Coordinates of C-alpha atoms in Angstrom, one line a residue:
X980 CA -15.0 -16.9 29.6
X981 CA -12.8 -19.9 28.9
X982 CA -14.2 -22.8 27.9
X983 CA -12.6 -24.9 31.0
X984 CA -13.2 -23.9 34.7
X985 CA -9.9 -23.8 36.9
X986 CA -11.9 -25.3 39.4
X987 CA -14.1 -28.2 37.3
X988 CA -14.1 -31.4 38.9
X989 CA -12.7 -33.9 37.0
X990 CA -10.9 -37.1 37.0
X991 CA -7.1 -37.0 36.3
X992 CA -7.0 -39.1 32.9
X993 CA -3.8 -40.9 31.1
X994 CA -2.2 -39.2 28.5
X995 CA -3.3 -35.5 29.6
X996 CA 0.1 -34.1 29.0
X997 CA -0.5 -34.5 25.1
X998 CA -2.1 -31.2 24.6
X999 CA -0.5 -28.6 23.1
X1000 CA 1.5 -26.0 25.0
X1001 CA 0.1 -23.3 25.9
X1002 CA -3.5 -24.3 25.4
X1003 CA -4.3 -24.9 29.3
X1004 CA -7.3 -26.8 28.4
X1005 CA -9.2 -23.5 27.7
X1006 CA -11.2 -22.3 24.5
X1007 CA -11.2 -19.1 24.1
X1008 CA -8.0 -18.1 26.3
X1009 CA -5.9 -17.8 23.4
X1010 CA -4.8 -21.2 21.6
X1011 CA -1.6 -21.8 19.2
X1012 CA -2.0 -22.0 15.6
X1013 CA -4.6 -25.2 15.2
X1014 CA -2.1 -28.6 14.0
X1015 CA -3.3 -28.9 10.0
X1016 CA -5.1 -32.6 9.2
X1017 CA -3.4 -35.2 7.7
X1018 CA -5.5 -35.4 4.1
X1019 CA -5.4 -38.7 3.7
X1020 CA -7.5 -39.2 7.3
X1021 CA -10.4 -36.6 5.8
X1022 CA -10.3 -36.9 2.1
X1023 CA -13.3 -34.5 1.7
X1024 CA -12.4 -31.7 4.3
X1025 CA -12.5 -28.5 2.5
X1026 CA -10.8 -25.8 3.9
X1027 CA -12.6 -22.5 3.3
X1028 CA -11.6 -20.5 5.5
X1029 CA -10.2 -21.3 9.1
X1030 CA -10.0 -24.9 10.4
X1031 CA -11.3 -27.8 8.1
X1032 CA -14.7 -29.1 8.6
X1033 CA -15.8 -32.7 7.1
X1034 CA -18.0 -32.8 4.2
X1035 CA -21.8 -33.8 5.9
X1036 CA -25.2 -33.5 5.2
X1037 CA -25.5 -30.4 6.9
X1038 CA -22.8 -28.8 4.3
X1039 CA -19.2 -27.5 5.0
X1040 CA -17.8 -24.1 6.2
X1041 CA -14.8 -22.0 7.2
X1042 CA -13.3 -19.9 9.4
X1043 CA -11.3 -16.6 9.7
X1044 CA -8.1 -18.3 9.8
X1045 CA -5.7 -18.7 6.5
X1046 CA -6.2 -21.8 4.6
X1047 CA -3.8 -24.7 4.9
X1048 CA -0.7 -24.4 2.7
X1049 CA 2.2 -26.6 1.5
X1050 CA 5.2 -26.8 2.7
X1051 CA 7.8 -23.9 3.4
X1052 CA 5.1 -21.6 2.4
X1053 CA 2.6 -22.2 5.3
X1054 CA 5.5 -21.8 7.9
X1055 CA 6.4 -18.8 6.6
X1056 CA 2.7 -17.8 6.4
X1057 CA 2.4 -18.8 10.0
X1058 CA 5.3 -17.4 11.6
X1059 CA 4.4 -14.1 9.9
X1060 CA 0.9 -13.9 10.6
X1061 CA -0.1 -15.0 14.6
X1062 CA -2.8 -17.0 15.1
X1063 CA -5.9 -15.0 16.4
X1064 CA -6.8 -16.0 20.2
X1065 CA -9.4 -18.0 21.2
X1066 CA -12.6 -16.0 22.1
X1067 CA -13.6 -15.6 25.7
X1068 CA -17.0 -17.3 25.8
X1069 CA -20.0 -17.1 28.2
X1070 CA -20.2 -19.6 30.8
X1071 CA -23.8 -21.0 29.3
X1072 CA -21.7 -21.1 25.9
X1073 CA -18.9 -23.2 27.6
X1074 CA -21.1 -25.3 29.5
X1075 CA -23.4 -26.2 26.3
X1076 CA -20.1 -27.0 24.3
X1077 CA -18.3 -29.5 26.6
X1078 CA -22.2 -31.1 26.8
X1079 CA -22.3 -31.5 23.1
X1080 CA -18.9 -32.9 22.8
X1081 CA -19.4 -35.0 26.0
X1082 CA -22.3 -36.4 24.2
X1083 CA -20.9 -37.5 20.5
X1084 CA -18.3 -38.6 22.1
X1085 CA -18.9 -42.0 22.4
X1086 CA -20.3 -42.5 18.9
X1087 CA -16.7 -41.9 17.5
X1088 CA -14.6 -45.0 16.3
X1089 CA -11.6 -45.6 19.2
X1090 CA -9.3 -44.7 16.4
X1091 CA -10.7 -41.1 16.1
X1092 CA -11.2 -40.5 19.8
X1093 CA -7.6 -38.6 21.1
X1094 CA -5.7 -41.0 23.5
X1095 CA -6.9 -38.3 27.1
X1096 CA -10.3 -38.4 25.9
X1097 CA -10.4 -42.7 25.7
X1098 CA -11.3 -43.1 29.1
X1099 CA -14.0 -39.8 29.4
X1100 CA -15.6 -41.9 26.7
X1101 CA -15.9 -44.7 29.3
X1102 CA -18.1 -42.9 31.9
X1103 CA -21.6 -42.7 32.4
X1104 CA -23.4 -39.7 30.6
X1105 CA -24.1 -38.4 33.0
X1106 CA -20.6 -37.7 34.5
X1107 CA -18.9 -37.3 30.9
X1108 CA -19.2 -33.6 30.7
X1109 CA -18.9 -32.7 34.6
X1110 CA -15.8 -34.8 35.3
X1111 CA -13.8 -34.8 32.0
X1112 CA -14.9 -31.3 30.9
X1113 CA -11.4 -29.9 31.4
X1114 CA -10.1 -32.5 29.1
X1115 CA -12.8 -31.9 26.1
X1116 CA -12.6 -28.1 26.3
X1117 CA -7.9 -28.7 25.7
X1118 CA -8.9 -31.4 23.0
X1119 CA -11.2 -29.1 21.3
X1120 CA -8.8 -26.4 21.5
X1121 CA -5.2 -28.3 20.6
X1122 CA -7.2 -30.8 18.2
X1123 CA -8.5 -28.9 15.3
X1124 CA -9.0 -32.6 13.5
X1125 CA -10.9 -33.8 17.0
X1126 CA -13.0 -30.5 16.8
X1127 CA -14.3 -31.4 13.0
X1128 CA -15.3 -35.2 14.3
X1129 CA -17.4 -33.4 16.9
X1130 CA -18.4 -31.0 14.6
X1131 CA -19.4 -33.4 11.6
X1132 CA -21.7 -35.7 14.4
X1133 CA -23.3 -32.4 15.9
X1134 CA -24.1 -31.0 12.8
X1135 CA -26.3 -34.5 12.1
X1136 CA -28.5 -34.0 15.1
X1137 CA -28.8 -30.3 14.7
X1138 CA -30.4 -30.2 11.5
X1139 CA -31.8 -26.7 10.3
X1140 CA -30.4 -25.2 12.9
X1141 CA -27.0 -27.0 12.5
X1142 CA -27.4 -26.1 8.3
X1143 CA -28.1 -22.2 9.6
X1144 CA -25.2 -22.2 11.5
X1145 CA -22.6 -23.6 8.6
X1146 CA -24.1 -20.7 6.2
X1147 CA -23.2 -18.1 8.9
X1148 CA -26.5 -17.1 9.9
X1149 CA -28.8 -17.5 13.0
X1150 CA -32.7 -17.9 13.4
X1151 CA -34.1 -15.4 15.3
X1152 CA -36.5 -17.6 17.5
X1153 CA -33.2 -19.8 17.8
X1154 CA -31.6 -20.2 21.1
X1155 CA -28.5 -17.7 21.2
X1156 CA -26.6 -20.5 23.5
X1157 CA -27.3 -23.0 21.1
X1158 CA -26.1 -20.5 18.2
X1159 CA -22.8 -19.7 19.5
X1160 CA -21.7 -23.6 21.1
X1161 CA -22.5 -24.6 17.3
X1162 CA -20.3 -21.8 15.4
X1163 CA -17.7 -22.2 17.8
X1164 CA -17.8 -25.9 16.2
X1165 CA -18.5 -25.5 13.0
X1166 CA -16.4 -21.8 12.7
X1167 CA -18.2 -20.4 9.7
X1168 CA -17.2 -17.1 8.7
X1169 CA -18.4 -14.7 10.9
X1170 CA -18.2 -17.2 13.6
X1171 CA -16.8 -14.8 16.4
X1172 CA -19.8 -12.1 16.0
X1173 CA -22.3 -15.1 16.4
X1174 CA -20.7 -15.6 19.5
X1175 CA -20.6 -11.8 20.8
X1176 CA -24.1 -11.8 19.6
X1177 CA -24.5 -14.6 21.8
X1178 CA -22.7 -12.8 24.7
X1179 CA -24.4 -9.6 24.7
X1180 CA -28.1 -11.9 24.5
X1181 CA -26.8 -14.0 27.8
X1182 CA -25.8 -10.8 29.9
X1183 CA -28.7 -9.1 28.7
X1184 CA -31.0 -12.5 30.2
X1185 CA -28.9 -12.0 32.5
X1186 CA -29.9 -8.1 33.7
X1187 CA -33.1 -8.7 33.1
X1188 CA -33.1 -11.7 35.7
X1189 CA -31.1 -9.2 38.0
X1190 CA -33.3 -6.4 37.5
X1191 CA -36.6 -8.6 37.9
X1192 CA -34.7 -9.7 41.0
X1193 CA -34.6 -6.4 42.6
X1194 CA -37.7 -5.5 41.8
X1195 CA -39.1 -8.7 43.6
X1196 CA -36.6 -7.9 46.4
X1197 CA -37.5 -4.9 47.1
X1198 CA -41.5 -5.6 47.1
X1199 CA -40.7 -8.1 49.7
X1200 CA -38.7 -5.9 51.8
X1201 CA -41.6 -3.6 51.8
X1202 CA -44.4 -6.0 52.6
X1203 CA -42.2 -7.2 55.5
X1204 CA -41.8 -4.0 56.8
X1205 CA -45.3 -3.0 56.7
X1206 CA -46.1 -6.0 58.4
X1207 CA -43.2 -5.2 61.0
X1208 CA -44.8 -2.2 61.8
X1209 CA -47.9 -4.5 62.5
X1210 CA -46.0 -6.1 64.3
X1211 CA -44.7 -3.8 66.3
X1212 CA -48.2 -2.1 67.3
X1213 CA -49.1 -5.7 68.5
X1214 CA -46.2 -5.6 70.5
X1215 CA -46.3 -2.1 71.9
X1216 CA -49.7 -3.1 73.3
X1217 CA -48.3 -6.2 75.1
X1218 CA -45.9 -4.4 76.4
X1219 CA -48.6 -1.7 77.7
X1220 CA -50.5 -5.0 79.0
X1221 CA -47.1 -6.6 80.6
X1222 CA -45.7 -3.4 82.1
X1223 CA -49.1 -3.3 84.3
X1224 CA -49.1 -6.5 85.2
X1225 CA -45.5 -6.0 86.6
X1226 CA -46.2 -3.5 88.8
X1227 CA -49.3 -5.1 90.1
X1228 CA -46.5 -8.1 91.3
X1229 CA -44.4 -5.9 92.1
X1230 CA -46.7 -4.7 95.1
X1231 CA -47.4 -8.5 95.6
X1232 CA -43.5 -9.3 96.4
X1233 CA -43.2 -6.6 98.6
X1234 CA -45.9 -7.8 100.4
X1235 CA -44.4 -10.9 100.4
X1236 CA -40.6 -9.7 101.2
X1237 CA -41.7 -8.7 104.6
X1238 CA -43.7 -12.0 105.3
X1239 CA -40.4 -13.2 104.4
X1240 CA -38.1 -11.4 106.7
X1241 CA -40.6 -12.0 109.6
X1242 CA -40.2 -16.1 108.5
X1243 CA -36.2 -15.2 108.2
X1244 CA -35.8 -14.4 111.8
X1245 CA -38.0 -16.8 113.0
X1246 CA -36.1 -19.4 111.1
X1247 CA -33.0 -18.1 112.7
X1248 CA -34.0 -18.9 116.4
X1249 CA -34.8 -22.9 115.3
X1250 CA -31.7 -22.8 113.8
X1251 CA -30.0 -22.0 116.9
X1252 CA -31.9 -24.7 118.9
X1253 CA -30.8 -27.3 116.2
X1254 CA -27.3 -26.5 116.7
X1255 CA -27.3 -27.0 120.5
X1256 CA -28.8 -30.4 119.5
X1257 CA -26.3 -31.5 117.3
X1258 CA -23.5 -30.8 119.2
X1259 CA -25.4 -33.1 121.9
X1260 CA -25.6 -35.4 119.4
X1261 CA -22.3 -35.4 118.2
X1262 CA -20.7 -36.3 121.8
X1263 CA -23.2 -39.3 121.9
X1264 CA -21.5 -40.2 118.2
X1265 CA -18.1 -39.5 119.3
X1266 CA -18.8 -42.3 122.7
X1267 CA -20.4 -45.0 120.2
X1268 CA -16.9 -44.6 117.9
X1269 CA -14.9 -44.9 120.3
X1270 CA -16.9 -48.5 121.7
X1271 CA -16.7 -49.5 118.1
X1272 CA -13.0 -48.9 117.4
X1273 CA -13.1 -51.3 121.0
X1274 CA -14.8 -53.7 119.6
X1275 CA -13.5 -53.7 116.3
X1276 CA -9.8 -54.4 118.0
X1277 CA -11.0 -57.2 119.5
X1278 CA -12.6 -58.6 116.7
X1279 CA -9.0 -58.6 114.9
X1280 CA -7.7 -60.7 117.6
X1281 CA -9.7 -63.8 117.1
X1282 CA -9.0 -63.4 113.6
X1283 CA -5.6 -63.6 114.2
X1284 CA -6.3 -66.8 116.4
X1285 CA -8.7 -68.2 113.9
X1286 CA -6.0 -67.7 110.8
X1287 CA -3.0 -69.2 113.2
X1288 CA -5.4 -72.2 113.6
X1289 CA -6.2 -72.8 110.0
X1290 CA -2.5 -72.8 109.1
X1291 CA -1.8 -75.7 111.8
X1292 CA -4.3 -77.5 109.9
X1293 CA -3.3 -76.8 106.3
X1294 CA 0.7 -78.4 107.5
X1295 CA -1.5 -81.2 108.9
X1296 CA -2.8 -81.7 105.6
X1297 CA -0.1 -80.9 103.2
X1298 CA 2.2 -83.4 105.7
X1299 CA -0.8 -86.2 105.1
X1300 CA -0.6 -85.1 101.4
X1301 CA 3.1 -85.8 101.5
X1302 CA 2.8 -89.5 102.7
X1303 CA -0.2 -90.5 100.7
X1304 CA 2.3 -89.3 97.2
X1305 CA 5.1 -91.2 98.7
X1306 CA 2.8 -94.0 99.0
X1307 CA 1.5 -93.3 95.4
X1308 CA 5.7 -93.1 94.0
X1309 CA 6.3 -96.0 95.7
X1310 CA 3.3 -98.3 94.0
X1311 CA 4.1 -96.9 90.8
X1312 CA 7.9 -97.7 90.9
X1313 CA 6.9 -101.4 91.7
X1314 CA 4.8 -101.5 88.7
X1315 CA 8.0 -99.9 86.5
X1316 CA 9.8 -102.3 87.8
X1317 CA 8.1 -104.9 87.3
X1318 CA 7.4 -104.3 84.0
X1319 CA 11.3 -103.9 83.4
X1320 CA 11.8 -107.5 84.8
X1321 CA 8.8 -108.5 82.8
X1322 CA 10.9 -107.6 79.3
X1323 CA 13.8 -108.8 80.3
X1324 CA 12.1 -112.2 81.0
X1325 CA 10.7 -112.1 77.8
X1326 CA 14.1 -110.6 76.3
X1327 CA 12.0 -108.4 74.1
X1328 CA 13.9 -105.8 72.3
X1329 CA 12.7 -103.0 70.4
X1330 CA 10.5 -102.7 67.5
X1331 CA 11.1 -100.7 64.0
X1332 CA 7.7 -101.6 62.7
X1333 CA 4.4 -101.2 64.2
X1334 CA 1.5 -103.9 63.3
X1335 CA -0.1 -101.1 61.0
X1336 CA 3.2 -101.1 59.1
X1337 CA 2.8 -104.5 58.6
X1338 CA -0.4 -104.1 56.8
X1339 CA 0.8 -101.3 54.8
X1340 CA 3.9 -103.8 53.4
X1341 CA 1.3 -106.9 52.6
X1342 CA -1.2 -104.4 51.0
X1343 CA 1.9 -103.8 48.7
X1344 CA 3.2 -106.8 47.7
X1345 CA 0.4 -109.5 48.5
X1346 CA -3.3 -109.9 47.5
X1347 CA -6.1 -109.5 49.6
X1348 CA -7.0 -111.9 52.6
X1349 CA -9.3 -112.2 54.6
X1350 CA -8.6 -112.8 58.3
X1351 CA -11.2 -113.0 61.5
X1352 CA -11.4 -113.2 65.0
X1353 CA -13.4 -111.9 67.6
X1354 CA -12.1 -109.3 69.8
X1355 CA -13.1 -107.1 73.0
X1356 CA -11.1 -104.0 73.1
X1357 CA -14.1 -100.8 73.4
X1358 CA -17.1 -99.5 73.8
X1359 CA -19.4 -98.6 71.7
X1360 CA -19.2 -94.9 71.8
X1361 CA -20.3 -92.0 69.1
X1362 CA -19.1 -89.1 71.5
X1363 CA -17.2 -86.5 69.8
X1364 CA -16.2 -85.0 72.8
X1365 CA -14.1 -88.9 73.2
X1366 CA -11.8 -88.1 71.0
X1367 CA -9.4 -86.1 73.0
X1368 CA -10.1 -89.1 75.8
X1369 CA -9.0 -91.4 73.5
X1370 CA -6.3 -90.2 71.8
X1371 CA -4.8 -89.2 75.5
X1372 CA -4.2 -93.0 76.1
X1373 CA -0.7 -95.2 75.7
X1374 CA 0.2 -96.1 72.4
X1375 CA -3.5 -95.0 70.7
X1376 CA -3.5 -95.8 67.3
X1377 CA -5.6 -92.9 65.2
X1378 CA -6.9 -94.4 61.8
X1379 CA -9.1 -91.9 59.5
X1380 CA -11.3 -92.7 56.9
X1381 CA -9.8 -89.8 54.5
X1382 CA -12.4 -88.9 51.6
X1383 CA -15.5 -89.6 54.1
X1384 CA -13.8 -86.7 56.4
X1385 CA -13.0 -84.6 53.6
X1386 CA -16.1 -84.5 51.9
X1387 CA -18.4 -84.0 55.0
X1388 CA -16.1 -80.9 56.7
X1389 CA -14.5 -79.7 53.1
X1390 CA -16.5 -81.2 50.0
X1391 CA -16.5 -77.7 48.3
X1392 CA -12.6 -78.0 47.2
X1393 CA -10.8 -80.5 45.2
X1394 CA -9.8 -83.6 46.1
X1395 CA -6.1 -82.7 46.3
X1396 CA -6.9 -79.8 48.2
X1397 CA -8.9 -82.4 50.7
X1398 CA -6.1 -84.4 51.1
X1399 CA -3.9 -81.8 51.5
X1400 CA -5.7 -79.8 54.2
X1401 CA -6.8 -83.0 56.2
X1402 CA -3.2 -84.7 56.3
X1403 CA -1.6 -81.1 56.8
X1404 CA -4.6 -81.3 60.3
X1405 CA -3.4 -84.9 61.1
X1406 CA 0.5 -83.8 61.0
X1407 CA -0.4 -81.3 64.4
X1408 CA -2.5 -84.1 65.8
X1409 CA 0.4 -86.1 65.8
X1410 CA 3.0 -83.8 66.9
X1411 CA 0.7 -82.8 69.8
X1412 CA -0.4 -86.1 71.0
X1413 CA 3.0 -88.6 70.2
X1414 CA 0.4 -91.0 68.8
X1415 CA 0.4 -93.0 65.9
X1416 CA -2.2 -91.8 62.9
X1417 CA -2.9 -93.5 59.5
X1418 CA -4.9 -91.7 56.9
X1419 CA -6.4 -94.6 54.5
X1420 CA -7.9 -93.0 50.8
X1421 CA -9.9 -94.6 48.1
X1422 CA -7.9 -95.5 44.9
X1423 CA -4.2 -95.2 44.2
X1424 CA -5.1 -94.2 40.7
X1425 CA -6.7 -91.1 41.1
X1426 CA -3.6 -90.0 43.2
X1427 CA -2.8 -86.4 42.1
X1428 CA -0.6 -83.6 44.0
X1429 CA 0.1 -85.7 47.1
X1430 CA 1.8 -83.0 49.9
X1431 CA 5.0 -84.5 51.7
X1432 CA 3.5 -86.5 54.5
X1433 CA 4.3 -84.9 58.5
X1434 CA 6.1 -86.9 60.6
X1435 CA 3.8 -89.3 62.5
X1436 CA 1.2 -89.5 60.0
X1437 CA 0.9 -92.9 57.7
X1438 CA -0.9 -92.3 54.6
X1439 CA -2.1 -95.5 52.3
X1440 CA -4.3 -95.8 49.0
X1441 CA -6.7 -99.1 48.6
X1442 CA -5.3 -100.8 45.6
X1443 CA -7.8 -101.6 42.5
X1444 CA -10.8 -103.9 43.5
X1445 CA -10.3 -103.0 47.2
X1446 CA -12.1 -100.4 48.9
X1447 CA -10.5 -97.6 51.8
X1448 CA -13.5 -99.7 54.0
X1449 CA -11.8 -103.0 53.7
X1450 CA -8.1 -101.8 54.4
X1451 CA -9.4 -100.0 57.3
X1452 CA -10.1 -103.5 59.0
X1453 CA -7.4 -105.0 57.8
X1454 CA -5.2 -102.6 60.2
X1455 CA -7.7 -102.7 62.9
X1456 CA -7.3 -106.8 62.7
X1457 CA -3.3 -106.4 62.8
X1458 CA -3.1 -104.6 66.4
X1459 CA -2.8 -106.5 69.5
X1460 CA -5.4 -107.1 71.7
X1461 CA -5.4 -104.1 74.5
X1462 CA -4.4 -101.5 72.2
X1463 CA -6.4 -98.7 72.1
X1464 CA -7.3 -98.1 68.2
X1465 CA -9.7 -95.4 67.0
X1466 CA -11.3 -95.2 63.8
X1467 CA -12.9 -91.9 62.4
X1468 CA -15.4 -92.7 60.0
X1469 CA -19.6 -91.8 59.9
X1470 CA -20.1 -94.9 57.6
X1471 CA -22.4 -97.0 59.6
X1472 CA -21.1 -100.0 58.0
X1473 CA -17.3 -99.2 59.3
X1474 CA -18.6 -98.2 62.5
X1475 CA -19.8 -101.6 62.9
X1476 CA -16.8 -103.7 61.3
X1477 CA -14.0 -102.0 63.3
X1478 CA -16.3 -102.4 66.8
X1479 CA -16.7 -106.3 66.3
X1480 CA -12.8 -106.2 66.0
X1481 CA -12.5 -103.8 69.5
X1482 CA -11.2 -100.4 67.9
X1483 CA -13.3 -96.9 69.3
X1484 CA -15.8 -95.7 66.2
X1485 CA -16.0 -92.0 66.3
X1486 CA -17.9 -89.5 63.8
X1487 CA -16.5 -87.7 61.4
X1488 CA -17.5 -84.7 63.5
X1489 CA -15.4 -85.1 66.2
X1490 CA -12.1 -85.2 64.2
X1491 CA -13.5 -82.2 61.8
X1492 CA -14.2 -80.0 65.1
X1493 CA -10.7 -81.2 67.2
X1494 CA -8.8 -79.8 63.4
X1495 CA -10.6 -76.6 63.7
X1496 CA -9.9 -76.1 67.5
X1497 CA -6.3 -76.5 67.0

């Protein structure tokens, strides 16, 4: 049979399409004339008959075909004399020459291995042959130089056997599946009997195994029928037993059938009874409906009452609800106004710089001072669940204490990352709330890949030989007394500076929880 099976499972592999035409991946389903090696690749091939084998250990042989010729004189050889086909090989013979091939086939250098056949070499041994037989079996047929590769690394690890084989001769205790895979290789002369030989031993195996298998078929078919007729004695006795036993209850239910019929008409006459009951029954239902449905109408009229009260007393309510929000509007509108007449007293006029960006000019262009003052402005308060309180009032003022956020919610990344993602969370805080934030970082120079900063958000570096703790006070100092200011930080030690000063400490927490809510 041909080498390849139609329906082997393989993988499709690149480069396929390079085998010849015409050779369908199958040995032994009638190939075209075998391409001649390039003499410089094999210096020591010599061709003695067929294809050329490499020069090994194990000695050199050919086949039936023509030697190679030169030039105009081996295509006039070949177009005159037509290749002979391929052999049709047993399926044992197939099988054992797609393992062998499968197997050598990653001891070859890359250079020798034909491009389809590059990846096969990649996969486990164990799937070589089953996937990418189909493959080997067109190689070995189009790629007469491929098959003397194989053939010179099989004949190594065949030894005797392999050496047999190249002189055209095969052991008799040798295995005949063996014999043929290895002078279909190899391809000494007499090659193609080896293989018949071959044949005729694998289909005789093969009617002997059929034959044995009859004869062990039909011996069980006849110790199962003689124990079926065992069988069926049993059987024939239970049913002897059964049909006895049936006619014994038989007797019993027709004993029982008249009891029945005598309970029948008894049953009959209470059945009459019953139904002079229930239709007494059903009048008195029929009476105690009809008082219901009475009741039930009544029932809907003080509900009707009791609903036309409760809406007298929500207008009562929504009318007192009117006058205690007029009352509200009105108290509110004094205090607007009064705080209108208040700045025009004072003839203040608007502001294009808060106090923080006051702080963020002199951290620029003056050195450090140091300012003090006692102040009273909030609770101490480490509530994360504050900060939404907080940030909810006029005017707050949101200052963060960037790298000790960072690396508590998001130390894993870089620090450019850190700053990124935090500022890019602050930008939505601010565009949600209206507030004013300021993001204050250790060290201008280690500034790298700053992202363009959201509107709302204020973001500073602490100059060399100040720290991001220092200029933290320094804009809690700057804001006016009432303001609400809230600092972010889990340092203990800025906890305690901006408190003295009256800004809200919060944990780190809080902030890194409100940025993953939103």
């Amino acid at each position: 049979m041909p080498l390849t099976d139609p329906h082997d499972d393989h993988l499709p592999l690149e480069g396929s399409s390079t085998a010849a035409p015409g050779a369908g991946g199958d040995l032994g389903a009638g190939a075209p004339e075998p391409a001649r090696p390039d003499p410089d690749v094999l210096p020591d091939a010599v061709p003695t008959g067929g294809d050329p084998v490499p020069a090994t250990g194990a000695g050199a042989a050919g086949s039936d075909a023509d030697p190679p010729g030169d030039g105009a004189a081996d295509t006039d050889a070949a177009e005159a004399t037509p290749p002979e086909p391929e052999p049709v090989l047993p399926e044992p013979v197939r099988q054992r020459i797609v393992a062998l091939t499968a197997a050598v086939l990653p001891g070859l250098p890359a250079d020798e291995v034909p491009v389809p056949l590059r990846r096969v070499a990649k996969f486990a041994p164990n799937r070589r042959a089953r996937l990418g037989g189909s493959v080997i079996a067109a190689q070995l047929t189009a790629d007469p130089l491929f098959r003397q590769r194989v053939t010179a690394r099989v004949l190594t690890d065949a030894g005797d056997l392999g050496a047999a084989v190249v002189e055209g001769t095969a052991p008799a205790a040798a295995d005949p599946v063996e014999v043929a895979a290895l002078a279909y290789l190899v391809r000494p002369r007499g090659w193609r009997e080896l293989i018949d030989a071959s044949g005729a031993a694998v289909r005789a195996e093969a009617d002997s195994a059929v034959v044995a298998e009859l004869v062990r078929e039909a011996e069980q078919r006849a110790t199962r029928a003689e124990h079926d007729r065992a069988v069926a004695r049993v059987e024939a006795e239970k049913l002897r037993d059964e049909l006895a036993r049936v006619r014994e209850e038989l007797g019993q239910l027709r004993e029982e059938s008249r009891q029945l019929q005598r309970s029948l008409r008894e049953t009959q006459v209470r059945e009459r009874r019953a139904n002079e009951l229930l239709a007494t029954e059903r009048g008195r239902a029929a009476r105690a409906a009809a008082d219901s449905d009475a009741e039930l109408r009544r029932a809907r009229a003080r509900l009707a009452e009791a609903e036309a009260a409760a809406g007298v007393a929500k207008a009562s309510a929504k009318e007192a609800r009117s006058v205690d929000d007029a009352r509200l509007w009105l108290l509110l509108e004094t205090i607007g106004q009064a705080a209108v007449g208040l700045r025009r007293e004072l003839a203040l006029d608007p502001v294009d710089k808060l106090p923080a960006d006051f702080v963020a000019d002199a951290f620029t262009d003056a050195p450090v001072t140091s300012q003090g003052g006692p102040a009273a402005r909030a609770r101490d308060t480490d509530d994360p669940a504050r900060l939404d309180q907080l940030l909810a009032l006029p005017r707050a003022h949101l200052v963060v204490d960037g790298y000790n956020v960072t690396k508590r919610g998001f130390g894993e990344m870089s620090l450019e990352q850190q700053r990124k993602r935090l500022i890019t969370g602050l930008g939505g805080i601010a565009a949600q709330t209206g507030d004013e934030v300021t993001v204050v970082f250790d060290g201008a120079e280690r500034m790298h890949g700053l992202p363009p900063t959201p509107r709302g958000v204020r973001v500073l570096f602490s100059r060399k030989g100040e720290t991001a703790d220092e200029l933290i006070r320094r804009l809690v100092r700057a804001e006016p007394p009432g303001r609400p200011v809230v600092v972010v930080s889990s340092d203990r030690e800025v906890a305690d500076g901006v408190r003295r000063h009256g800004a809200y400490p919060l944990g780190a927490d809080s902030l890194l929880r409100r940025l993953a809510r939103s």
